[in-house]
Each structure stands twice: as structure tokens, then as C-alpha cells.
XYZ file of C-alpha atoms in Angstrom:
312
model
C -39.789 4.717 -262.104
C -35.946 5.057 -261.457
C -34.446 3.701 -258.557
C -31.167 4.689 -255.754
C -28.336 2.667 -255.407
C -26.315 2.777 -252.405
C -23.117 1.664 -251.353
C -21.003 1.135 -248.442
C -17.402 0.113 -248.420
C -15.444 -0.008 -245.626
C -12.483 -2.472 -244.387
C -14.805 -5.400 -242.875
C -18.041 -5.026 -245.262
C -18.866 -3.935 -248.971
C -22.509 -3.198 -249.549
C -25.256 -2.302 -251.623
C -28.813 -1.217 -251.458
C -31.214 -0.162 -253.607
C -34.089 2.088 -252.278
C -37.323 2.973 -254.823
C -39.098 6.577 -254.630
C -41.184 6.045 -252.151
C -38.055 5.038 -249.760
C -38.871 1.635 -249.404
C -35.385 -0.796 -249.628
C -35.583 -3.675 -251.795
C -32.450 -5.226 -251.742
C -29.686 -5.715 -250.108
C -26.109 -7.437 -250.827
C -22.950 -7.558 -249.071
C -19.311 -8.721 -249.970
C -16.248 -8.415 -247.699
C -14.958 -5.413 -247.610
C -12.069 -3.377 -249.248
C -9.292 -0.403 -249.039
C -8.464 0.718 -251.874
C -5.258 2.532 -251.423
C -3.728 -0.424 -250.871
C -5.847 -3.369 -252.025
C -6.083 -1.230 -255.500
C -9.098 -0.006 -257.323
C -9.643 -3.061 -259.210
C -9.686 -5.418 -256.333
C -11.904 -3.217 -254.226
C -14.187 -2.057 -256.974
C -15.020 -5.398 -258.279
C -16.242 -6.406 -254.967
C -18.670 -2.935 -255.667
C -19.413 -4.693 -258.353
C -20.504 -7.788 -257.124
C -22.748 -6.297 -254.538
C -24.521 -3.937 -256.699
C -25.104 -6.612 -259.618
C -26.721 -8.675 -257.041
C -28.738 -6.179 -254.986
C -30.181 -5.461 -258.595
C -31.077 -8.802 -258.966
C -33.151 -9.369 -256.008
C -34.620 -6.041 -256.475
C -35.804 -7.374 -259.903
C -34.935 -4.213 -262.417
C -32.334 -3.529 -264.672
C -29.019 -1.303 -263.790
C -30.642 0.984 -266.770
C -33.382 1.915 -263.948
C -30.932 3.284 -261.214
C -31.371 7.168 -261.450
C -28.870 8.144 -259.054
C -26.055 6.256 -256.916
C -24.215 7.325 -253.646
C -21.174 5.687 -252.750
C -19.377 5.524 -249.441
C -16.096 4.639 -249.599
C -13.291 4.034 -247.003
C -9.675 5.851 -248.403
C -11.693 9.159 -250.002
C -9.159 11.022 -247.814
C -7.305 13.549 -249.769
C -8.435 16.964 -252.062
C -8.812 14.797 -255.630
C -9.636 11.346 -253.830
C -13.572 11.971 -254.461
C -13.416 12.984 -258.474
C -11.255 9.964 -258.872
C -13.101 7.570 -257.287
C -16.055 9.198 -258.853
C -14.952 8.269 -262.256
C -13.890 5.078 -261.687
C -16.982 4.150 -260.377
C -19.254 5.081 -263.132
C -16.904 3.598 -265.589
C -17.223 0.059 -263.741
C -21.173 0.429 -262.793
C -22.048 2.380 -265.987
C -23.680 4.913 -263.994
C -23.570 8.589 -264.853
C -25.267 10.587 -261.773
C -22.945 8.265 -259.349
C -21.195 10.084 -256.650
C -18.543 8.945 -254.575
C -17.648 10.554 -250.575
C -15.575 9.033 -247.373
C -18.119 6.795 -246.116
C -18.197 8.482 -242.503
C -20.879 11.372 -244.871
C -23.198 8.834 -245.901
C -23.613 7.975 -241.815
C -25.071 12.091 -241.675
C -27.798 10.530 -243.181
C -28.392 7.733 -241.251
C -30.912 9.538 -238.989
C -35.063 9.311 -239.620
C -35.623 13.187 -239.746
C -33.461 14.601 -242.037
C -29.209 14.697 -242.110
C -26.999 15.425 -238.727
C -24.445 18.229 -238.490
C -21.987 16.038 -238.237
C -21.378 12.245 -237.623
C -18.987 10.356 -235.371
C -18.125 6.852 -236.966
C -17.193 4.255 -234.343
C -16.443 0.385 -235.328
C -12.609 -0.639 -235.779
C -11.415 2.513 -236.492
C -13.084 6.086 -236.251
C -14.197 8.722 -238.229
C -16.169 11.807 -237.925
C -17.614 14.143 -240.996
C -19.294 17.529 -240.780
C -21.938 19.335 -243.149
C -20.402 22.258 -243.526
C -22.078 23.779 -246.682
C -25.018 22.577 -249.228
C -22.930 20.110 -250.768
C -19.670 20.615 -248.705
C -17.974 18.141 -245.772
C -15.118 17.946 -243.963
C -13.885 14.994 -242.905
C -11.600 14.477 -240.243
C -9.856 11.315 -241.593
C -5.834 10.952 -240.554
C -6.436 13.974 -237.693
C -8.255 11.717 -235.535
C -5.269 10.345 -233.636
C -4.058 6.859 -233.229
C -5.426 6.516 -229.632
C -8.424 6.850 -230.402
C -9.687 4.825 -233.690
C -12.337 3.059 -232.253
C -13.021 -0.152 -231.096
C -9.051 -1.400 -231.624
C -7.789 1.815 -229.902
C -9.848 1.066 -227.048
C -9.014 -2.971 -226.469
C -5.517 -1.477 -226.463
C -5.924 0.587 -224.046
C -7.229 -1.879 -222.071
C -4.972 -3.809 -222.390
C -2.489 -1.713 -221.355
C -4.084 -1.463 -218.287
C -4.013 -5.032 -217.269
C 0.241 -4.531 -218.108
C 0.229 -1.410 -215.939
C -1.664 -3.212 -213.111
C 1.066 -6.155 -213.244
C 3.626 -3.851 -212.630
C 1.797 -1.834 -209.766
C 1.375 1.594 -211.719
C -2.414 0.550 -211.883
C -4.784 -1.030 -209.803
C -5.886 -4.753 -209.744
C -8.694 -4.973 -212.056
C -11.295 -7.174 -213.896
C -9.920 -7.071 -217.204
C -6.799 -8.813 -216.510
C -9.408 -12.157 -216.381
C -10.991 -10.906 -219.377
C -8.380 -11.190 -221.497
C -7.057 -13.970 -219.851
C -9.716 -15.616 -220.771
C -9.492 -14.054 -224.284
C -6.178 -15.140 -225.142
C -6.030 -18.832 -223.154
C -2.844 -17.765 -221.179
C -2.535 -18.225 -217.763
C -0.193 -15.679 -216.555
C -0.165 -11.924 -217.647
C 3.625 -12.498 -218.379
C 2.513 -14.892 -221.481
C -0.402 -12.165 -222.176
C 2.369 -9.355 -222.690
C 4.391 -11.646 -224.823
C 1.723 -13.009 -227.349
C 0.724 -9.490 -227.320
C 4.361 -7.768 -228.450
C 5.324 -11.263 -230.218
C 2.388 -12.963 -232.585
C 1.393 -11.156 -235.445
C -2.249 -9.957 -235.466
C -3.044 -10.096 -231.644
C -3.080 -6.592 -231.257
C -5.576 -6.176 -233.584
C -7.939 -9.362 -233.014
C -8.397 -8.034 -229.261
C -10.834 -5.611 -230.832
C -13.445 -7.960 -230.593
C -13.650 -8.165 -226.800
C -14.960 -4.478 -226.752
C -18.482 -5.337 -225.901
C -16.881 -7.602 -222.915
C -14.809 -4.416 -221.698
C -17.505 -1.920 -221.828
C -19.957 -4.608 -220.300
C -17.298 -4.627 -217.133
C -17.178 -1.295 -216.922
C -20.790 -0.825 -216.860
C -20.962 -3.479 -214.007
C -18.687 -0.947 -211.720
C -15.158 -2.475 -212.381
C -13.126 1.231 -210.851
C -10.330 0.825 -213.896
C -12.199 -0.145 -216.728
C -14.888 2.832 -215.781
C -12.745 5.390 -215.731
C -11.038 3.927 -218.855
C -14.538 4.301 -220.762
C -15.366 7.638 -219.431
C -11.992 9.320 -220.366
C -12.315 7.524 -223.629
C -16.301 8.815 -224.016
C -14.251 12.891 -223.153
C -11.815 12.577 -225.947
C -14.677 11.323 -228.096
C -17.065 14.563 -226.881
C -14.357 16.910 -227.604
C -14.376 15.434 -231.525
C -18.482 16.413 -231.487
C -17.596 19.548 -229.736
C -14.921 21.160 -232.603
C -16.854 19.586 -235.341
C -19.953 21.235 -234.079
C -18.172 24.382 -234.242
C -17.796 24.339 -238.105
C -21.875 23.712 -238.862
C -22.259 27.094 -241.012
C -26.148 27.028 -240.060
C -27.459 29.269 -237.388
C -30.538 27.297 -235.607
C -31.863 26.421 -232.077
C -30.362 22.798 -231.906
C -27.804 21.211 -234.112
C -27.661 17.625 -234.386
C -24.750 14.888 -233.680
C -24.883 11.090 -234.792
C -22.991 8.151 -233.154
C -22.613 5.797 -235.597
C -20.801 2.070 -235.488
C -20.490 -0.994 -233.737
C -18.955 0.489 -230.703
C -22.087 2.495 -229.670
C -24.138 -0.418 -230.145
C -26.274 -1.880 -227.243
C -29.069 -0.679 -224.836
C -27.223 -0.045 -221.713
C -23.630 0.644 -223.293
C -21.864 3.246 -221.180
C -19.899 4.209 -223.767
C -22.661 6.020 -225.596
C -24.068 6.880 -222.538
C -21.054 8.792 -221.316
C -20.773 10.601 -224.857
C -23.946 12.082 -224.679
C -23.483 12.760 -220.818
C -20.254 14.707 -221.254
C -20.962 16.404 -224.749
C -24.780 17.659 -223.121
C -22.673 19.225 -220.414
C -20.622 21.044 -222.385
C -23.221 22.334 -225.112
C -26.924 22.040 -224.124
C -28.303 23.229 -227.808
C -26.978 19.879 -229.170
C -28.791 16.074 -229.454
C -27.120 13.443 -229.569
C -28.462 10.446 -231.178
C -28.106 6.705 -232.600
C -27.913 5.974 -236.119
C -31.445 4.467 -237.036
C -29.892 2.228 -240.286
C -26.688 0.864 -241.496
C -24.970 3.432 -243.704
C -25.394 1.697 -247.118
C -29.243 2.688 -246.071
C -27.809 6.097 -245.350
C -26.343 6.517 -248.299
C -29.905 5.694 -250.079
C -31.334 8.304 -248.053
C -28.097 10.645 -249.166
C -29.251 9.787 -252.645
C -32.582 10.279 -252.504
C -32.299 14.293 -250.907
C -29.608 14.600 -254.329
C -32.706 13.049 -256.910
C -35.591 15.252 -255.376
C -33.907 18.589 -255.113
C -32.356 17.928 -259.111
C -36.375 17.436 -259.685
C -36.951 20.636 -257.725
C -34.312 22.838 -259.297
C -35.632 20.950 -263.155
C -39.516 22.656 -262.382
């Protein structure tokens, strides 16, 4: 029997799974995570390492066994990136059939019935990736624009609100208290200044996203129309990515993947599905059903059983 290895790296979390033929995942191993362009290969890869030399541990075979390996990988932006990372891979792992993609593709897989059309990645940042051939994808990568990479794009926005209801170009609204609260000042004047002056506020208010959407979902006017014009820009991603699916059928299929569209009653995903639906009816919208590295299994396994196919 020969086994899948799959791996996800992005900036918070490197990890590894392996899956056996019958889809079943018997391991899994995580390390922190890694970018290469500017952490370097070796740095990032050896954390690869790490994970997969330990997922094949607890999955009790030998790295001999893996028949075919699918790697994710945060900084595959650029014509070249995915050859080169490729390579570097399999030198490290000593894997031959190992391919490397942006790790918003593995996510296409990350749904029970087959791959999506095209995925939108949500956590700190944001991604999206389409299907647009056999073996072809385009990634959106660096056109996504600043204002809207996820989870850090959208505490910054909100927290520009709070500024802009200080000043009286907004109204009053429950998020000033929020990150109040957050940040242990007691006047929005000391919120403005940690926020222009202390190095690495900006980016830890990220983690008071499930706070913000939870207000707007209980009816505060600001941060609800914050998350709903925030859920349109994210539609409009779906819609022109949609657009490029070469396959002609009844109903294409969009995934919402990452941390930020996590929760039963978020309004954020809500809204997304609302607003895209309204706008193209032959379209569902769905939740990932598995972390990516599982994705990326699933990625591997369609790659192993059509190679068997086209070997008959």
C-alpha cells in the first residue's frame, strides 16, 4: 500500500497529514508556520520537515511508502515560484511525485464532494484560487488589495471607525468599548496613539475579529454595515473568479475557507452567500468541511487515482 502526504504552510501554521487509500487520515503534525520569501527556504522547509517526519511516525510507515505528496505553500506567487519550490521540496523530503501550489488550491479541495471552482481563503490575510483547466489555477495573490486581506484588514477597518466616530465623521458605536477593552486604554485619544505609535498593534488587533463580527450580528448600526460592505467586496472576488471556470455546467461551486468564516451564526459568511446568491443564482456557496493540509490529501489522492487510470 502507498500512502499521501499532505502539507500546509502558511504564516501562523506548518502542517502535515498523511491520508491511506481508502481516505482515512492517520496522522497529523503541526509546527509554526513559515514564509519563505523572506524567512528563506531553509528555515521554512525544515519546519516541512519536521512535520512530515513526525506525521510519519505516528502513522507508523516509512517515508519509502508515501506514493504521492501535495504541498501548499504560502509565497508560490510568481510564474517559476511552483517548479522551484517543487524541487526543493523533493530534494529535502526525498520524494519524487511531490508537487508544490499556493496553498489557497489545496483549500478547492477542501469540500466532501469533489473540488470547488474556486476558493476564497479568509484567516489573517486573503486569498482566492480558481480551477481554471485540468491541472491549471489562477491565483489571485498580490491583486487582492490591501483593504481587504482578511481578518487584519477588517480589525482595521474597525478600528478606523471608532477614530472616525471620535471626530464626528461617524456615529457613536459599540466598538469603541471593544477595543477599549482590547487595548486597556481608557480614552480613544491613547487608543489612536498606541495604535500609530507601538510596534505590532496594528496587527495583534486581528484577533478581536470574532468580537467585531459578534457585535455586528447583535445589531450594532456601524459595525453592520461595516461587515456587510466588507461581505460585497468579498462577493465581487467569487463573482470575477467565477467568471474564469472554463466548464460549462448547471451550478458551479464556491468555497469559503479560513478562520474568518468560522462560527454558526457569523454574519460575515452569512452576508457572502446572501449578496453573491443575489447576484448569480447558478452558484453554492459553501464551508470548507477540513483544514487544508486534509485538502491537500484529498488534492493528492484525485492526482494518484487518475495516474492509475491513465497507467490501465
Amino acid at each position: 500500500m502507498s500512502y499521501i502526504l499532505g502539507i500546509d504552510q502558511g504564516g501562523t501554521k506548518t502542517a502535515a497529514a498523511v491520508m491511506d487509500e481508502g481516505g482515512k487520515i492517520l496522522g497529523i503534525a503541526t509546527r509554526r508556520g513559515a514564509y519563505y520569501p523572506t524567512d528563506g527556504m531553509v528555515s521554512a522547509f525544515t519546519k516541512i520537515k519536521e512535520a512530515v517526519e513526525e506525521v510519519i511516525a505516528q502513522a507508523g510507515i516509512t517515508r519509502e511508502q508515501i506514493g504521492t505528496a501535495i504541498a501548499g505553500i504560502t509565497g508560490i506567487d510568481w510564474q517559476g515560484d511552483e517548479e522551484k519550490v517543487t524541487e526543493e521540496l523533493k530534494k529535502i523530503l526525498e520524494i519524487s511525485d511531490l508537487h508544490a501550489y499556493n496553498d489557497a488550491v489545496i483549500a478547492l479541495y477542501c469540500v466532501e464532494e469533489g473540488e470547488g471552482d474556486m476558493v476564497l481563503c479568509a484567516g489573517t490575510g486573503m486569498n482566492a484560487a480558481v480551477r481554471d483547466g485540468e491541472e491549471s489555477y489562477f491565483v489571485f495573490g498580490d491583486y487582492i488589495e490591501e483593504s481587504m486581506q482578511g481578518g487584519s484588514a477588517l480589525a482595521r477597518r474597525s478600528i478606523r471607525r471608532v477614530f472616525d466616530a471620535k471626530i464626528g465623521l461617524g456615529p457613536d458605536t459599540k466598538l469603541t468599548e471593544l477595543f477599549l477593552q482590547f487595548s486597556g486604554e481608557i480614552s480613544v485619544d491613547g487608543l489612536l496613539r498606541r495604535y500609530m505609535m507601538e510596534p505590532g498593534f496594528s496587527g495583534e488587533i486581528r484577533f478581536l475579529v470574532p468580537d467585531i463580527l459578534k457585535t455586528a450580528q447583535e445589531g450594532d448600526p456601524v459595525a453592520k454595515v461595516l461587515v456587510e460592505e466588507y461581505a460585497g467586496r468579498m462577493a465581487e472576488y467569487i463573482y470575477v473568479g467565477l467568471e474564469r471556470v472554463p466548464r460549462q455546467k448547471k451550478k458551479k461551486t464556491a468555497v469559503l475557507a479560513g478562520s474568518v468564516f468560522k462560527g454558526e451564526e457569523n454574519l460575515l459568511t452569512s452576508q457572502v452567500i446572501r449578496q453573491v446568491k443575489v447576484k448569480k443564482e447558478n452558484v453554492d456557496v459553501i464551508l470548507a468541511d477540513c483544514d487544508p493540509v486534509i485538502g491537500a490529501c484529498r488534492m493528492g489522492m484525485e492526482r494518484k487515482n487518475g495516474k492509475e487510470a491513465d497507467n490501465k
